[in-house]
Coordinates of C-alpha atoms and ligand atoms in Angstrom, one line a residue:
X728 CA 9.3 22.1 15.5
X729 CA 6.3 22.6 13.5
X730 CA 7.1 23.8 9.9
X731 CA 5.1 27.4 9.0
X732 CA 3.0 26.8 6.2
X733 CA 4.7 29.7 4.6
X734 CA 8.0 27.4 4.3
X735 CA 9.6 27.0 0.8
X736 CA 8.9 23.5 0.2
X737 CA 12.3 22.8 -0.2
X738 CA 13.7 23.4 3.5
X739 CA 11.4 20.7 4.4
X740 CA 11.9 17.2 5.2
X741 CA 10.3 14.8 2.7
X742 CA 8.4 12.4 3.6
X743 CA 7.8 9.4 1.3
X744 CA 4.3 7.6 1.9
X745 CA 3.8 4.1 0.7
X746 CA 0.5 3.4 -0.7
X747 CA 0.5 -0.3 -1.6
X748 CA -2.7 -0.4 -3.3
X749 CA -3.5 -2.9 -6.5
X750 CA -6.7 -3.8 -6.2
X751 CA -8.1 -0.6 -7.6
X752 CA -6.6 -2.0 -11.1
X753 CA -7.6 -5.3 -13.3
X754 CA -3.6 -5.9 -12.8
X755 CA -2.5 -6.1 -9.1
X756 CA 0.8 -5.6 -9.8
X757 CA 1.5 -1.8 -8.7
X758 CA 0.5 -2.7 -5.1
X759 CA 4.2 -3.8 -5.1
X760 CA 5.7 -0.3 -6.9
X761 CA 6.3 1.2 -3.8
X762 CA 8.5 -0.9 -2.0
X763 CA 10.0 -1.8 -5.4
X764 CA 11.2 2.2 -5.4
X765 CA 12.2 2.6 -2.4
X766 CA 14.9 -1.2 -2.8
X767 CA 15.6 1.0 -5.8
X768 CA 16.9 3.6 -3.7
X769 CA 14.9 6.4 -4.2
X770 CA 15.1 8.3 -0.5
X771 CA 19.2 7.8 -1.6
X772 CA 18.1 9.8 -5.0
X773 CA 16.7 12.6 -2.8
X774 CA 19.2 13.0 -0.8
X775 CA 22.3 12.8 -3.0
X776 CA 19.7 16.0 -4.3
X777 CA 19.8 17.8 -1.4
X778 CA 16.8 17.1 0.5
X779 CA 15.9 15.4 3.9
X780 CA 14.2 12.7 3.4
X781 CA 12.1 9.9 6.2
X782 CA 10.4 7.2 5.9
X783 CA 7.0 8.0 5.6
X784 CA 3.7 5.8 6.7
X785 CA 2.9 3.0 4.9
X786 CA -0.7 2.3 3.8
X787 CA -1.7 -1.4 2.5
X788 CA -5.1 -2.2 0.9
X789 CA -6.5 -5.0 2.6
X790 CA -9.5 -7.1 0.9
X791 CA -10.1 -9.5 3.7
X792 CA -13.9 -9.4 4.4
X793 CA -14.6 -6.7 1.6
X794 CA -17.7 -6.7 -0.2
X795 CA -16.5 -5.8 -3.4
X796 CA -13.5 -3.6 -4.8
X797 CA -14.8 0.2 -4.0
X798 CA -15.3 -1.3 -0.9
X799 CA -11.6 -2.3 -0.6
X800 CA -10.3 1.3 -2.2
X801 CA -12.7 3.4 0.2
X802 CA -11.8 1.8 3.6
X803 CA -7.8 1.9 1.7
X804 CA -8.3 5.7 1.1
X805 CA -9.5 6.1 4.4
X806 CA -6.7 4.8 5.5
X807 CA -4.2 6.9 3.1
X808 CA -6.0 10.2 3.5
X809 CA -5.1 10.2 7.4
X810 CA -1.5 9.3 6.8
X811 CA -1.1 11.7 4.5
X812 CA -2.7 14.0 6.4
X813 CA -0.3 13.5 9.0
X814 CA 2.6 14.0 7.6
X815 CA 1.0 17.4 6.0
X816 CA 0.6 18.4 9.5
X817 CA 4.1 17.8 10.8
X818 CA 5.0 20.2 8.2
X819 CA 6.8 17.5 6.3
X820 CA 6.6 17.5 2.4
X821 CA 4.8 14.2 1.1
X822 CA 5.7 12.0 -1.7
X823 CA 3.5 9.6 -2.4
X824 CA 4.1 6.4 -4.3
X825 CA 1.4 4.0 -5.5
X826 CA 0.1 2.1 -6.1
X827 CA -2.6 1.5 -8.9
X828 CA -3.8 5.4 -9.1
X829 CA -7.1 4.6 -7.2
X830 CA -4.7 5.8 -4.2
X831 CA -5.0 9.3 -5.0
X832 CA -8.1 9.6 -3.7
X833 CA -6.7 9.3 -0.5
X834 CA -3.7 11.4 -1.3
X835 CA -5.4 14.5 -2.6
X836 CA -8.3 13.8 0.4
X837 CA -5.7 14.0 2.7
X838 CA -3.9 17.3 1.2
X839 CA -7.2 19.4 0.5
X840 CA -8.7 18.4 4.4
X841 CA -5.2 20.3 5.9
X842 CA -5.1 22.8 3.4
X843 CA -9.3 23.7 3.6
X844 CA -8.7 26.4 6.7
X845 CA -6.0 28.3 4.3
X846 CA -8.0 27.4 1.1
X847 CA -8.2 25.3 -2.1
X848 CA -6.5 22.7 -3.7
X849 CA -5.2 23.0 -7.0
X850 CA -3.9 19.8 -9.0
X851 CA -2.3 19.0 -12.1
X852 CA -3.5 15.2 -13.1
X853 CA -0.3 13.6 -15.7
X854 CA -1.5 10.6 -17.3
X855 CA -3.0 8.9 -20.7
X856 CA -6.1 8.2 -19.2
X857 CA -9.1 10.4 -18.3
X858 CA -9.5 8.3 -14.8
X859 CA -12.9 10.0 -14.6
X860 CA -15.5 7.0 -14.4
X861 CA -18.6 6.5 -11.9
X862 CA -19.7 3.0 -11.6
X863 CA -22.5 3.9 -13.9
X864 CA -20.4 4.6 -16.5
X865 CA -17.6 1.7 -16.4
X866 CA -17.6 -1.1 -18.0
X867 CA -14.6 -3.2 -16.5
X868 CA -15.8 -1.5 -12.8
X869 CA -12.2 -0.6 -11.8
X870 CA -11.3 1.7 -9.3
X871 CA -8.3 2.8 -10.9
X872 CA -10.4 4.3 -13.5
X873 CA -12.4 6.5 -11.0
X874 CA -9.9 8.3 -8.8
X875 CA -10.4 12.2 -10.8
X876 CA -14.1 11.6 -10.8
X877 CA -14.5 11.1 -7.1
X878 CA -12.0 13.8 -6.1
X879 CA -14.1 15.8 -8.2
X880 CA -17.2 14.3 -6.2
X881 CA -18.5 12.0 -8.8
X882 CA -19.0 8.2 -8.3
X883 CA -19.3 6.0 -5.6
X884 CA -20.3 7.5 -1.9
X885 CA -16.8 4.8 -0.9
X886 CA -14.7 7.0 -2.8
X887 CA -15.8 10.9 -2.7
X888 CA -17.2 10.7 1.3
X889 CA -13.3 10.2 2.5
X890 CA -12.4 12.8 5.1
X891 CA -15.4 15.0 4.2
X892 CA -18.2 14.3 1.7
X893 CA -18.4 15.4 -1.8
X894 CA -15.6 16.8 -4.2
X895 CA -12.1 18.0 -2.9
X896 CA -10.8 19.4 -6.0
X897 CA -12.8 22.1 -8.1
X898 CA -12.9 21.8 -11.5
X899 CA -11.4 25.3 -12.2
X900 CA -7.9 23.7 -9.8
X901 CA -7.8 20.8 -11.7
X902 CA -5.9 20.4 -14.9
X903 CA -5.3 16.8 -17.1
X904 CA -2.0 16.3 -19.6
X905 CA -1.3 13.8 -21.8
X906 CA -4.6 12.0 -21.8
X907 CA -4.6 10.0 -25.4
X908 CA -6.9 6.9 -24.0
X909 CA -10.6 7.3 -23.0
X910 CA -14.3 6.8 -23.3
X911 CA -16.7 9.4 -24.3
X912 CA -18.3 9.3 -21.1
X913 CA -15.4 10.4 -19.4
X914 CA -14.4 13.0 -22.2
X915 CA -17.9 14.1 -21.6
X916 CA -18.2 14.2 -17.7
X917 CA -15.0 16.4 -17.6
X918 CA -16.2 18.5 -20.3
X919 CA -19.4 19.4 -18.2
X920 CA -17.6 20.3 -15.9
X921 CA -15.2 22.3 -17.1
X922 CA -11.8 20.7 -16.7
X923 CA -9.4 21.9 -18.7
X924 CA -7.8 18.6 -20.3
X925 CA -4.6 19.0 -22.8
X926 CA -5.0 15.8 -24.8
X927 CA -1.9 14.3 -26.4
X928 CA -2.5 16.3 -29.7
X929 CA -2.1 19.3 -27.9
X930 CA 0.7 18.6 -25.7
X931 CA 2.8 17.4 -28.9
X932 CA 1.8 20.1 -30.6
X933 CA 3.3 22.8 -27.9
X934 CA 5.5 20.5 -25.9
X935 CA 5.1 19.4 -22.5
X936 CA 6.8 21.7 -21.0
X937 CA 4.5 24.9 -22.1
X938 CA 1.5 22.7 -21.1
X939 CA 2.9 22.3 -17.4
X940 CA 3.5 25.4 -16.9
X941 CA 0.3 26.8 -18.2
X942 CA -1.3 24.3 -16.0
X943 CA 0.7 25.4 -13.1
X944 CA -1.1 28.4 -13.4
X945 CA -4.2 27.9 -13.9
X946 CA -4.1 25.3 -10.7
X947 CA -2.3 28.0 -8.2
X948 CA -4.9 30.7 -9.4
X949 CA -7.2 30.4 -6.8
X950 CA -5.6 28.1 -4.6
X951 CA -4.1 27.8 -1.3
X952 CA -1.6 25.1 -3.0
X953 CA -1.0 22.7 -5.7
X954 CA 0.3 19.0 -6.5
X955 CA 1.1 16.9 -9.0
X956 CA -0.4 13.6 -9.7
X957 CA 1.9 12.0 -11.9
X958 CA 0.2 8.3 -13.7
X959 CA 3.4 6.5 -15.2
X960 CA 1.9 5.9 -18.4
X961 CA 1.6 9.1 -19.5
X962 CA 5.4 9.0 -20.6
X963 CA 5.7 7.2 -23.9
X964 CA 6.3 3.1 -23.0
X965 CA 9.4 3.4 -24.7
X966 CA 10.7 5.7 -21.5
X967 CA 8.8 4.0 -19.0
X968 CA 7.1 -0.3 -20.0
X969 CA 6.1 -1.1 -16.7
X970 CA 3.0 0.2 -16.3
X971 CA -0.1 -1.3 -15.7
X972 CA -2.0 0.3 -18.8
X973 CA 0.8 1.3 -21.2
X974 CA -0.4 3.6 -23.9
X975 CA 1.4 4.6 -27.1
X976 CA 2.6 7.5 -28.0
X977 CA 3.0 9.6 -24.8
X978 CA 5.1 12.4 -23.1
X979 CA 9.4 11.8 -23.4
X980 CA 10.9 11.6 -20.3
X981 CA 13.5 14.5 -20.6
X982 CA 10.6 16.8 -21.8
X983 CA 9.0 15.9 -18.7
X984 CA 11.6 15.3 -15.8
X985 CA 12.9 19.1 -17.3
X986 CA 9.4 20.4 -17.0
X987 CA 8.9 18.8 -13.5
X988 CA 11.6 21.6 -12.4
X989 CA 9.4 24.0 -12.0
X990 CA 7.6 22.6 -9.1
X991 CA 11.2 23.1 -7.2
X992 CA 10.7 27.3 -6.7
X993 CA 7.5 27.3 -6.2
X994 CA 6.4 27.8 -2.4
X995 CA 3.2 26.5 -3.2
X996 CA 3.8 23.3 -4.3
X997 CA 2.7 21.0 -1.7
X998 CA 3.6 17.5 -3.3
X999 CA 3.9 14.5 -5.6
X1000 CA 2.1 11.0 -6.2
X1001 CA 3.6 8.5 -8.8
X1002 CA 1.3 6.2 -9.5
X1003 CA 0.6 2.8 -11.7
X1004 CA 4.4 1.9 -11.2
X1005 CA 4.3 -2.4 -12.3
X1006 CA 7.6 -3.3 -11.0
X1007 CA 6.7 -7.2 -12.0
X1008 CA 7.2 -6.0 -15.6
X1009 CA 10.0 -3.7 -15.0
X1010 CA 12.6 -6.2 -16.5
X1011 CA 15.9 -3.8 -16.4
X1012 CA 14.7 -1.3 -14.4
X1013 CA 14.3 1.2 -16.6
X1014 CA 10.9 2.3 -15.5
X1015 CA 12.2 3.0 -12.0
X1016 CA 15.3 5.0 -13.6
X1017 CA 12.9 6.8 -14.9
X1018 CA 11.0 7.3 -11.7
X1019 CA 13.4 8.3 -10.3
X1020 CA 14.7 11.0 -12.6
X1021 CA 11.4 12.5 -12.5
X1022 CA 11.0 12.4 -8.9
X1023 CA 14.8 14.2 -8.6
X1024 CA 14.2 17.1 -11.6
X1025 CA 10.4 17.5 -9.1
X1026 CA 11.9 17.7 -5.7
X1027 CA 15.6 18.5 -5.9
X1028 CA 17.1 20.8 -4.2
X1029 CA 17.9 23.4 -6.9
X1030 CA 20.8 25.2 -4.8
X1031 CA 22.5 21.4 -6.1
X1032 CA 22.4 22.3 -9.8
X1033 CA 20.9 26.1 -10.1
X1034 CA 24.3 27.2 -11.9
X1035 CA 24.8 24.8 -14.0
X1036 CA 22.4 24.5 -16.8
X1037 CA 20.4 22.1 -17.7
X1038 CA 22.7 19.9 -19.6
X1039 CA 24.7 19.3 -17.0
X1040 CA 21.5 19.3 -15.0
X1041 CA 20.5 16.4 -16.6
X1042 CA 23.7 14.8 -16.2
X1043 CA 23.4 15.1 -12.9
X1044 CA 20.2 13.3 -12.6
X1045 CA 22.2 10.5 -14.4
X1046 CA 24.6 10.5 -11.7
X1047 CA 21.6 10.0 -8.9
X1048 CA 20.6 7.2 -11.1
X1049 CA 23.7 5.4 -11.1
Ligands
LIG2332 MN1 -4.3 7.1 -14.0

């Protein structure tokens, strides 16, 4: 049966893409987050939640015979944007998990080619970084520093000419929170633009939670549907260490797995990526607890804790966890 496009998001099935991708990063260690999550039990997580849940495609970047490192992420995105894509068309509900965060240029490829006939994309980019380099502007030349730039249709013809050529967000559909790490020509790329980016000042001066939801607007505006990028280090590294590019002072957990909750009611939410997940340095596994507690409070199936407030909520979450 195919799923009407009109379907709240959460009657449908979810389906949880791998992208094991790590050469887009200095660190190669996220190209293993993925299957680290999913030993972890996520899909269990889900479904304890109240959702459906399959196992997705699985993308792997492979260097052999590459040129150089764009040339690795572009043929990977390739890859990613037509998996993606699939599952967008079965009417299933993707979640994708990375991977460094060069792999949402295949996500969000993949989204905005199957929504383009109903409309726009709209996307709300979480992380400390800018990730809004060209090669011109780079120093260390890693991918995992381009992926909002291309998407935007800046950089490298490898990265903005997957699925069609040139930029597949808008900069009016495109919000950034929590960014706290950057260069100026990033800052300044974005500003030219006209992204609207909530630095860190800003999002501890109003809360996360306010920000979100004022980016949730501003990306559903004009658009035919909206996702959420999610980079693990925006969270604070006390919440979430194992991250490839761990920044101080970031975004609590519980502010942001609450504010996450909003994505649940909202029929045009079409999906989430968790990206830079290390789970070689993810001693404990508290970064994947906390993965998963923001991946339940996104996709959870609010009929399972509607009534009970969001104490008890939370305490719910804990339960998943456990
Ligand atoms: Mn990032």
């Amino acid at each position: 049966m195919k799923a009407s496009a009109a379907m709240p998001s959460l009657l449908k099935t979810i389906s949880i893409v791998s992208a094991a991708i790590g050469e887009g990063a200095g660190d190669g260690g996220c190209k293993y987050g993925s299957s680290a999550l999913l030993s972890s039990g996520l899909a269990r997580s889900l479904a304890v939640a109240g959702r459906l849940v399959n196992a997705g495609p699985v993308a792997v970047a492979d260097a052999m015979g590459a040129h150089d490192r764009l040339d690795v992420v572009g043929r990977f995105s390739v890859d990613l944007a037509e998996a993606v894509a699939g599952v967008m068309r079965r009417g299933l509900q993707p979640l994708v998990l990375g991977g460094d965060h060069s792999c949402a240029i295949g996500t969000w490829s993949g989204i905005a080619g199957v929504l383009a006939p109903r409309g726009r994309l709209g996307l709300i980019w979480v992380d400390a970084h800018l990730d809004a380099h060209t090669p011109q502007t780079s120093e260390s030349n890693a991918p995992h520093g381009m992926p909002l730039a291309a998407l935007l249709g800046h950089g490298s013809h490898a990265l903005t000419g997957v699925g069609a050529s040139g930029g597949k967000l808008r900069p009016s559909d495109t919000v950034v929170i929590g960014a706290r790490s950057y260069e100026e020509a990033e800052r300044r790329l974005l500003e030219q633009l006209g992204v609207r980016v909530m630095y860190m000042e800003e999002v501890r001066d109003r809360g996360f939670g306010p920000c979100f939801a004022e980016a949730r607007a501003i990306v559903s505006a004009q658009t035919a549907g909206w996702g959420v990028s999610f980079d693990v280090d925006a969270l604070d590294p006390a919440d979430a260490p194992a991250t490839g590019t761990p920044v101080a002072g970031g975004v609590g957990l519980a502010q942001a797995a609450a504010a996450l909750r909003l994505c649940r009611a909202d029929p045009l939410f079409l999906g989430l990526e968790i990206a830079e997940y290390n789970p070689l340095k993810d001693y404990g596994g508290h970064t994947a607890q906390a993965i998963h507690a923001l991946v339940v409070a996104c996709l959870g199936c609010a009929t399972v804790d509607v009534d009970q407030g969001r104490a008890q909520g939370d305490a719910r979450i804990a339960d998943v966890i456990a």
